[in-house]
Amino acid sequence: MGSVTLDEVVAARERIADSLRRTPVLRTSIDAADGPVDVVFKLEYLQAGGCFKPRGSLNAVRHARDEGLLDDAGVLVASGGNAAIGAAWAARIAATRCTVVVPETAPQVKVDSLRALGADVHQVGDRYQHAADAAAEMARRSGALLLHAYDQPDIVAGAGTIGLELADDVAGPLTTVVCVGGGGLLGGLTAVLRPGDRIVGAEPVGSSCLRQAIEAGRPVPVELDSVAADSLGATRLGDICWSTIAGRAVTSVVVSDADLIAARRHLWDAFRILVEPGTATAVAAVLTGAVRPEPDSTLCVVLCGANTTLER
């Protein structure tokens, strides 16, 4: 698969802007290991569905409809939870059917949200790949439009619209920190990088597709062992992400599960912001000092998902 371009992201913004929220930013400071750090939070968890995923899903559904590729079978997606919620929201907005396949390990709060949105929910296997294999076979039989959780051009381009909003709202250059699962969000943000902008992909040590791809020189299968694996549960970095970040100003950091749990608690204690463990990975990268502010750049952190509970 090839890379996603700026033009594709701009086209995605035109398709979805009238139906999804333009999420705000919060300029604040956080108490990192080396002292207070000024940061801009992109509050994407306030998006419809509680995560960034509806951007890519709605872009894909509307693009398919424009091309005559969406029929009565609607859409079908496999996901650890959030991509399914994005697809369900997109189907609701586009007035079409949605079938989702999630692992049996998907958090109940996400399964409940899917059913409340009217999706037909199937639970298969104990990890994303098992659900993805089942979804591909169901789509083949039904004729539904198969959406990928992260490795599909329209999905990646839709996620990239977050970067366009950040560029409009925050004076650059920007250093944007974002958690990485399969790389759909990372690829989309990279596609809209301007001169001087940088991206940092943050991952748990036990769910590090990006770090292992960089070390191997190509996307490779990874084993998962992280509390954040329900949302950062891809077992291989997406090919589109890999192609899009090649030669761009993208770096990788990893944090421990203990670090991201502490970051999640810090967001709640300091700001009453409740996010998923996966999302907290990006905050942990700053709190631990793995990512430091640069004098020529504004530090931004994308808070991309909040489909969780306080007791988690």
Coordinates of C-alpha atoms in Angstrom, one line a residue:
M1 CA 0.0 0.0 0.0
G2 CA 1.1 3.5 -0.7
S3 CA 1.3 6.5 1.6
V4 CA -1.6 8.9 2.4
T5 CA -1.2 12.5 1.0
L6 CA -2.1 15.9 2.2
D7 CA -4.7 16.2 -0.6
E8 CA -6.4 13.1 0.6
V9 CA -6.6 14.5 4.2
V10 CA -8.0 17.8 2.9
A11 CA -10.6 15.8 0.9
A12 CA -11.5 13.9 4.0
R13 CA -12.1 17.1 5.9
E14 CA -14.5 18.3 3.3
R15 CA -16.5 15.0 3.5
I16 CA -16.9 14.8 7.3
A17 CA -16.7 18.4 8.6
D18 CA -20.5 18.9 8.5
S19 CA -21.2 15.9 10.7
L20 CA -18.5 15.5 13.3
R21 CA -17.2 17.7 16.1
R22 CA -14.3 20.0 15.7
T23 CA -12.7 19.2 19.0
P24 CA -11.1 21.9 21.1
V25 CA -7.6 22.3 22.5
L26 CA -6.5 23.0 26.1
R27 CA -3.4 25.0 26.8
T28 CA -2.0 24.1 30.2
S29 CA 1.1 22.7 32.0
I30 CA 1.8 19.3 33.5
D31 CA 4.3 18.3 36.2
A32 CA 6.8 16.2 34.4
A33 CA 9.8 14.5 35.9
D34 CA 12.0 17.5 35.1
G35 CA 9.5 20.1 36.2
P36 CA 6.4 21.8 34.8
V37 CA 6.0 21.5 31.0
D38 CA 3.8 23.7 28.9
V39 CA 1.6 21.5 26.7
V40 CA -1.4 21.7 24.4
F41 CA -3.9 18.9 24.8
K42 CA -6.1 18.1 21.7
L43 CA -9.3 17.0 23.4
E44 CA -10.2 14.4 20.7
Y45 CA -11.9 12.2 23.3
L46 CA -14.8 14.7 23.1
Q47 CA -15.4 13.4 19.5
A48 CA -18.6 11.5 18.8
G49 CA -18.2 8.0 20.1
G50 CA -15.6 9.1 22.7
C51 CA -12.6 8.7 20.3
F52 CA -11.1 9.8 17.0
K53 CA -12.2 6.8 15.0
P54 CA -15.5 8.2 13.5
R55 CA -13.3 10.6 11.4
G56 CA -11.8 7.8 9.3
S57 CA -15.0 5.7 9.3
L58 CA -17.3 8.4 8.1
N59 CA -14.7 9.5 5.4
A60 CA -14.6 5.9 4.2
V61 CA -18.4 5.4 4.2
R62 CA -19.1 8.7 2.4
H63 CA -16.3 8.1 -0.1
A64 CA -17.7 4.6 -0.9
R65 CA -21.2 5.9 -1.3
D66 CA -20.0 8.6 -3.7
E67 CA -18.3 5.8 -5.7
G68 CA -21.3 3.6 -5.7
L69 CA -19.6 1.0 -3.5
L70 CA -22.0 1.0 -0.5
D71 CA -25.0 -1.3 -0.8
D72 CA -27.8 -2.5 1.6
A73 CA -25.4 -4.7 3.5
G74 CA -23.8 -1.6 5.0
V75 CA -20.4 -1.7 6.6
L76 CA -18.5 -4.3 8.6
V77 CA -15.4 -3.8 10.7
A78 CA -13.2 -5.8 13.1
S79 CA -11.8 -3.9 16.1
G80 CA -10.7 -4.1 19.7
G81 CA -13.5 -1.6 20.3
N82 CA -12.9 2.0 19.2
A83 CA -12.7 1.4 15.5
A84 CA -16.0 -0.4 15.8
I85 CA -17.5 2.5 17.7
G86 CA -16.3 4.8 14.9
A87 CA -17.9 2.6 12.2
A88 CA -21.1 2.4 14.2
W89 CA -21.2 6.2 14.4
A90 CA -20.4 6.6 10.8
A91 CA -23.1 4.1 9.8
R92 CA -25.6 5.9 12.0
I93 CA -24.8 9.3 10.4
A94 CA -24.9 7.8 6.9
A95 CA -28.1 5.8 7.6
T96 CA -26.7 2.4 6.8
R97 CA -26.2 -0.9 8.6
C98 CA -23.2 -1.7 10.7
T99 CA -21.8 -5.1 11.7
V100 CA -18.8 -5.3 14.1
V101 CA -16.6 -8.1 15.2
V102 CA -14.7 -7.6 18.4
P103 CA -12.5 -9.9 20.5
E104 CA -14.1 -11.7 23.4
T105 CA -11.7 -9.6 25.6
A106 CA -13.1 -6.2 24.5
P107 CA -14.1 -4.0 27.4
Q108 CA -17.8 -4.3 28.3
V109 CA -18.1 -0.5 28.2
K110 CA -17.2 -0.6 24.5
V111 CA -19.5 -3.5 23.7
D112 CA -22.4 -1.8 25.4
S113 CA -21.7 1.4 23.4
L114 CA -21.8 -0.5 20.2
R115 CA -25.1 -2.1 20.9
A116 CA -26.5 1.2 22.0
L117 CA -25.6 2.6 18.6
G118 CA -27.5 -0.1 16.9
A119 CA -24.6 -2.2 15.7
D120 CA -24.8 -5.9 15.2
V121 CA -22.0 -7.2 17.5
H122 CA -20.1 -10.5 17.2
Q123 CA -17.4 -11.4 19.6
V124 CA -14.7 -13.8 18.2
G125 CA -11.3 -14.9 19.6
D126 CA -9.1 -13.3 22.2
R127 CA -7.2 -10.7 20.1
Y128 CA -7.8 -8.3 17.2
Q129 CA -6.4 -10.6 14.5
H130 CA -8.9 -13.3 15.3
A131 CA -11.7 -10.8 15.0
A132 CA -10.2 -9.4 11.7
D133 CA -10.1 -12.8 10.1
A134 CA -13.7 -13.5 11.0
A135 CA -14.8 -10.1 9.7
A136 CA -13.1 -10.6 6.4
E137 CA -15.0 -13.9 5.9
M138 CA -18.4 -12.3 6.9
A139 CA -17.8 -9.4 4.5
R140 CA -17.1 -11.8 1.7
R141 CA -20.4 -13.6 2.3
S142 CA -22.6 -10.6 2.9
G143 CA -21.1 -8.0 0.4
A144 CA -20.8 -5.4 3.2
L145 CA -18.1 -2.7 2.9
L146 CA -15.2 -4.0 4.9
L147 CA -13.5 -1.2 6.9
H148 CA -10.1 -1.8 8.4
A149 CA -9.4 -0.5 11.9
Y150 CA -6.2 1.4 10.8
D151 CA -4.7 0.2 7.5
Q152 CA -7.0 1.7 4.8
P153 CA -6.4 5.0 2.9
D154 CA -9.7 6.6 3.8
I155 CA -9.4 5.6 7.4
V156 CA -5.9 7.1 7.7
A157 CA -6.9 10.3 5.8
G158 CA -9.9 10.8 8.1
A159 CA -7.7 10.5 11.2
G160 CA -5.3 13.1 9.7
T161 CA -8.0 15.8 9.8
I162 CA -7.0 16.2 13.5
G163 CA -3.6 17.5 12.3
L164 CA -5.3 20.1 10.1
E165 CA -7.3 21.3 13.1
L166 CA -4.2 21.5 15.2
A167 CA -2.4 23.5 12.5
D168 CA -5.3 26.0 12.5
D169 CA -5.5 26.3 16.3
V170 CA -1.9 26.2 17.5
A171 CA 1.0 28.3 16.4
G172 CA 3.7 26.1 14.9
P173 CA 6.0 24.5 14.5
L174 CA 4.4 21.7 16.5
T175 CA 5.8 18.6 18.2
T176 CA 2.8 16.3 18.4
V177 CA 2.8 13.2 20.7
V178 CA 0.3 10.5 19.9
C179 CA -0.2 6.9 21.0
V180 CA 0.3 4.2 18.4
G181 CA -1.6 1.0 17.8
G182 CA -1.6 0.0 14.2
G183 CA -0.6 3.5 13.1
G184 CA -3.7 4.9 11.5
L185 CA -3.6 8.1 13.6
L186 CA 0.1 8.4 13.4
G187 CA 0.1 8.0 9.6
G188 CA -2.7 10.6 9.2
L189 CA -1.0 13.2 11.3
T190 CA 2.3 12.6 9.5
A191 CA 0.6 13.2 6.1
V192 CA -0.1 16.9 7.1
L193 CA 3.3 17.7 8.6
R194 CA 4.6 21.1 7.7
P195 CA 8.2 22.2 7.6
G196 CA 9.5 22.2 11.2
D197 CA 6.7 20.0 12.6
R198 CA 7.6 16.7 14.3
I199 CA 5.6 13.7 15.4
V200 CA 6.4 11.4 18.3
G201 CA 4.7 8.0 18.4
A202 CA 4.3 6.7 22.0
E203 CA 3.7 3.1 22.9
P204 CA 3.7 0.7 25.8
V205 CA 6.7 -1.6 25.9
G206 CA 4.4 -4.5 25.6
S207 CA 2.5 -3.2 22.6
S208 CA 5.1 -1.6 20.4
C209 CA 4.5 -2.1 16.7
L210 CA 6.1 1.1 15.7
R211 CA 9.3 0.7 17.8
Q212 CA 9.8 -2.9 16.6
A213 CA 9.1 -1.9 12.9
I214 CA 11.8 0.8 13.2
E215 CA 14.3 -1.6 14.7
A216 CA 13.6 -4.3 12.0
G217 CA 13.4 -1.8 9.1
R218 CA 9.9 -3.0 8.2
P219 CA 6.6 -3.8 10.0
V220 CA 6.9 -7.1 11.9
P221 CA 4.5 -9.2 14.0
V222 CA 4.6 -8.4 17.7
E223 CA 3.5 -10.1 20.9
L224 CA 1.1 -8.1 23.1
D225 CA 1.6 -7.8 26.9
S226 CA 0.1 -4.5 28.1
V227 CA -2.8 -3.1 30.0
A228 CA -3.4 -0.9 27.0
A229 CA -3.7 -3.7 24.5
D230 CA -7.5 -3.4 24.2
S231 CA -7.0 -0.1 22.3
L232 CA -3.4 -0.4 21.2
G233 CA -3.9 -4.1 20.2
A234 CA -2.6 -4.3 16.7
T235 CA 0.0 -7.0 16.3
R236 CA 1.7 -5.3 13.3
L237 CA 2.2 -1.7 12.2
G238 CA 0.0 -0.9 9.2
D239 CA 1.6 -0.7 5.8
I240 CA 0.1 2.7 5.0
C241 CA 1.5 4.2 8.2
W242 CA 4.9 2.7 7.4
S243 CA 4.9 4.1 3.9
T244 CA 3.6 7.5 5.1
I245 CA 6.2 8.0 7.9
A246 CA 9.2 7.0 5.7
G247 CA 11.7 9.8 5.6
R248 CA 9.5 12.1 7.7
A249 CA 10.1 13.8 11.1
V250 CA 8.7 10.9 13.1
T251 CA 10.4 9.3 16.2
S252 CA 9.4 6.6 18.7
V253 CA 9.3 6.4 22.5
V254 CA 8.1 3.6 24.7
V255 CA 6.8 3.7 28.3
S256 CA 6.0 1.1 30.9
D257 CA 2.5 0.1 31.9
A258 CA 3.2 1.6 35.3
D259 CA 4.0 4.9 33.6
L260 CA 0.9 5.0 31.6
I261 CA -1.3 4.0 34.6
A262 CA 0.3 6.9 36.5
A263 CA -0.3 9.3 33.6
R264 CA -3.9 8.3 33.4
R265 CA -4.3 9.0 37.2
H266 CA -2.5 12.3 36.7
L267 CA -4.9 13.5 34.1
W268 CA -7.8 12.6 36.4
D269 CA -6.4 14.2 39.5
A270 CA -5.1 17.4 37.8
F271 CA -7.8 18.0 35.2
R272 CA -10.7 15.5 35.8
I273 CA -10.0 14.1 32.3
L274 CA -10.6 10.4 32.1
V275 CA -9.0 8.6 29.2
E276 CA -8.2 5.0 28.2
P277 CA -4.9 3.5 29.2
G278 CA -3.8 3.6 25.5
T279 CA -4.4 7.3 25.3
A280 CA -2.5 7.9 28.5
T281 CA 0.6 6.5 26.9
A282 CA 1.1 9.7 25.0
V283 CA 0.9 11.7 28.3
A284 CA 3.2 9.3 30.0
A285 CA 5.8 10.0 27.3
V286 CA 5.9 13.7 28.5
L287 CA 5.5 13.0 32.2
T288 CA 8.5 10.6 32.3
G289 CA 10.7 13.0 30.3
A290 CA 10.9 10.6 27.3
V291 CA 9.6 13.6 25.3
R292 CA 10.9 17.0 26.2
P293 CA 9.7 20.4 24.9
E294 CA 11.9 22.0 22.2
P295 CA 12.6 25.7 22.3
D296 CA 11.5 26.1 18.6
S297 CA 8.3 24.1 18.9
T298 CA 4.9 23.9 20.7
L299 CA 4.4 20.6 22.4
C300 CA 1.0 19.0 21.7
V301 CA -0.5 15.8 23.0
V302 CA -3.5 14.1 21.3
L303 CA -6.0 12.7 23.9
C304 CA -7.7 10.4 21.4
G305 CA -10.0 8.1 23.3
A306 CA -12.0 7.9 26.5
N307 CA -14.1 4.7 26.2
T308 CA -13.3 3.5 29.7
T309 CA -14.5 3.7 33.3
L310 CA -12.9 5.3 36.3
E311 CA -12.6 1.9 38.0
R312 CA -10.6 0.4 35.2

